[in-house]
Amino acid sequence: MGDKDFYSRLKIARKEAKESAYWIKLLKSSNPNLEIEIDKLLKEAEELRKILSAIIKKF
């Protein structure tokens, strides 16, 4: 896998993490009784997005 391909896949992964956070937020609004568990998932999605963003910036 070349650098351009790797960079492209990183950007896709970051986009997917952002989209996952969006859907988790929607899930949270419709399931207030699961707020603690959903908050953990949301935090993980945001952390993953930040990690991927940091890697992309170094490219």
Short mmCIF file of C-alpha atoms in Angstrom, two decimals:
data_model
loop_
_atom_site.label_atom_id
_atom_site.label_comp_id
_atom_site.label_asym_id
_atom_site.label_seq_id
_atom_site.Cartn_x
_atom_site.Cartn_y
_atom_site.Cartn_z
CA MET A 1 0.00 0.00 0.00
CA GLY A 2 1.42 3.36 -1.03
CA ASP A 3 1.43 6.58 0.95
CA LYS A 4 -1.40 8.11 -1.07
CA ASP A 5 -3.57 5.06 -0.55
CA PHE A 6 -2.81 4.99 3.18
CA TYR A 7 -3.60 8.71 3.47
CA SER A 8 -6.87 8.18 1.63
CA ARG A 9 -7.85 5.31 3.92
CA LEU A 10 -7.03 7.41 6.99
CA LYS A 11 -9.34 10.16 5.76
CA ILE A 12 -12.11 7.63 5.13
CA ALA A 13 -11.64 6.15 8.61
CA ARG A 14 -11.82 9.64 10.16
CA LYS A 15 -15.01 10.36 8.23
CA GLU A 16 -16.51 7.07 9.42
CA ALA A 17 -15.60 7.88 13.05
CA LYS A 18 -17.30 11.26 12.70
CA GLU A 19 -20.39 9.65 11.21
CA SER A 20 -20.44 7.06 14.00
CA ALA A 21 -20.40 9.86 16.58
CA TYR A 22 -23.36 11.45 14.82
CA TRP A 23 -25.40 8.23 14.98
CA ILE A 24 -24.41 7.64 18.60
CA LYS A 25 -25.67 11.12 19.46
CA LEU A 26 -28.99 10.31 17.79
CA LEU A 27 -29.15 7.06 19.72
CA LYS A 28 -28.51 8.96 22.96
CA SER A 29 -31.39 11.36 22.32
CA SER A 30 -33.80 8.49 21.75
CA ASN A 31 -32.60 6.32 24.68
CA PRO A 32 -32.05 8.47 27.77
CA ASN A 33 -32.02 5.41 30.02
CA LEU A 34 -28.78 4.20 28.38
CA GLU A 35 -27.01 7.53 28.68
CA ILE A 36 -23.93 6.28 30.58
CA GLU A 37 -23.19 3.46 28.12
CA ILE A 38 -23.84 5.69 25.13
CA ASP A 39 -21.57 8.41 26.53
CA LYS A 40 -18.73 5.86 26.68
CA LEU A 41 -19.26 4.96 23.02
CA LEU A 42 -19.41 8.61 22.04
CA LYS A 43 -16.18 9.33 23.87
CA GLU A 44 -14.43 6.45 22.10
CA ALA A 45 -15.64 7.62 18.68
CA GLU A 46 -14.40 11.15 19.38
CA GLU A 47 -11.03 9.88 20.63
CA LEU A 48 -10.62 7.75 17.53
CA ARG A 49 -11.44 10.72 15.30
CA LYS A 50 -8.85 12.84 17.11
CA ILE A 51 -6.20 10.13 16.78
CA LEU A 52 -6.86 9.78 13.07
CA SER A 53 -6.77 13.57 12.65
CA ALA A 54 -3.40 13.74 14.38
CA ILE A 55 -1.98 11.03 12.10
CA ILE A 56 -3.34 12.83 9.01
CA LYS A 57 -1.75 16.12 10.10
CA LYS A 58 1.66 14.42 10.31
CA PHE A 59 1.39 13.21 6.72
#
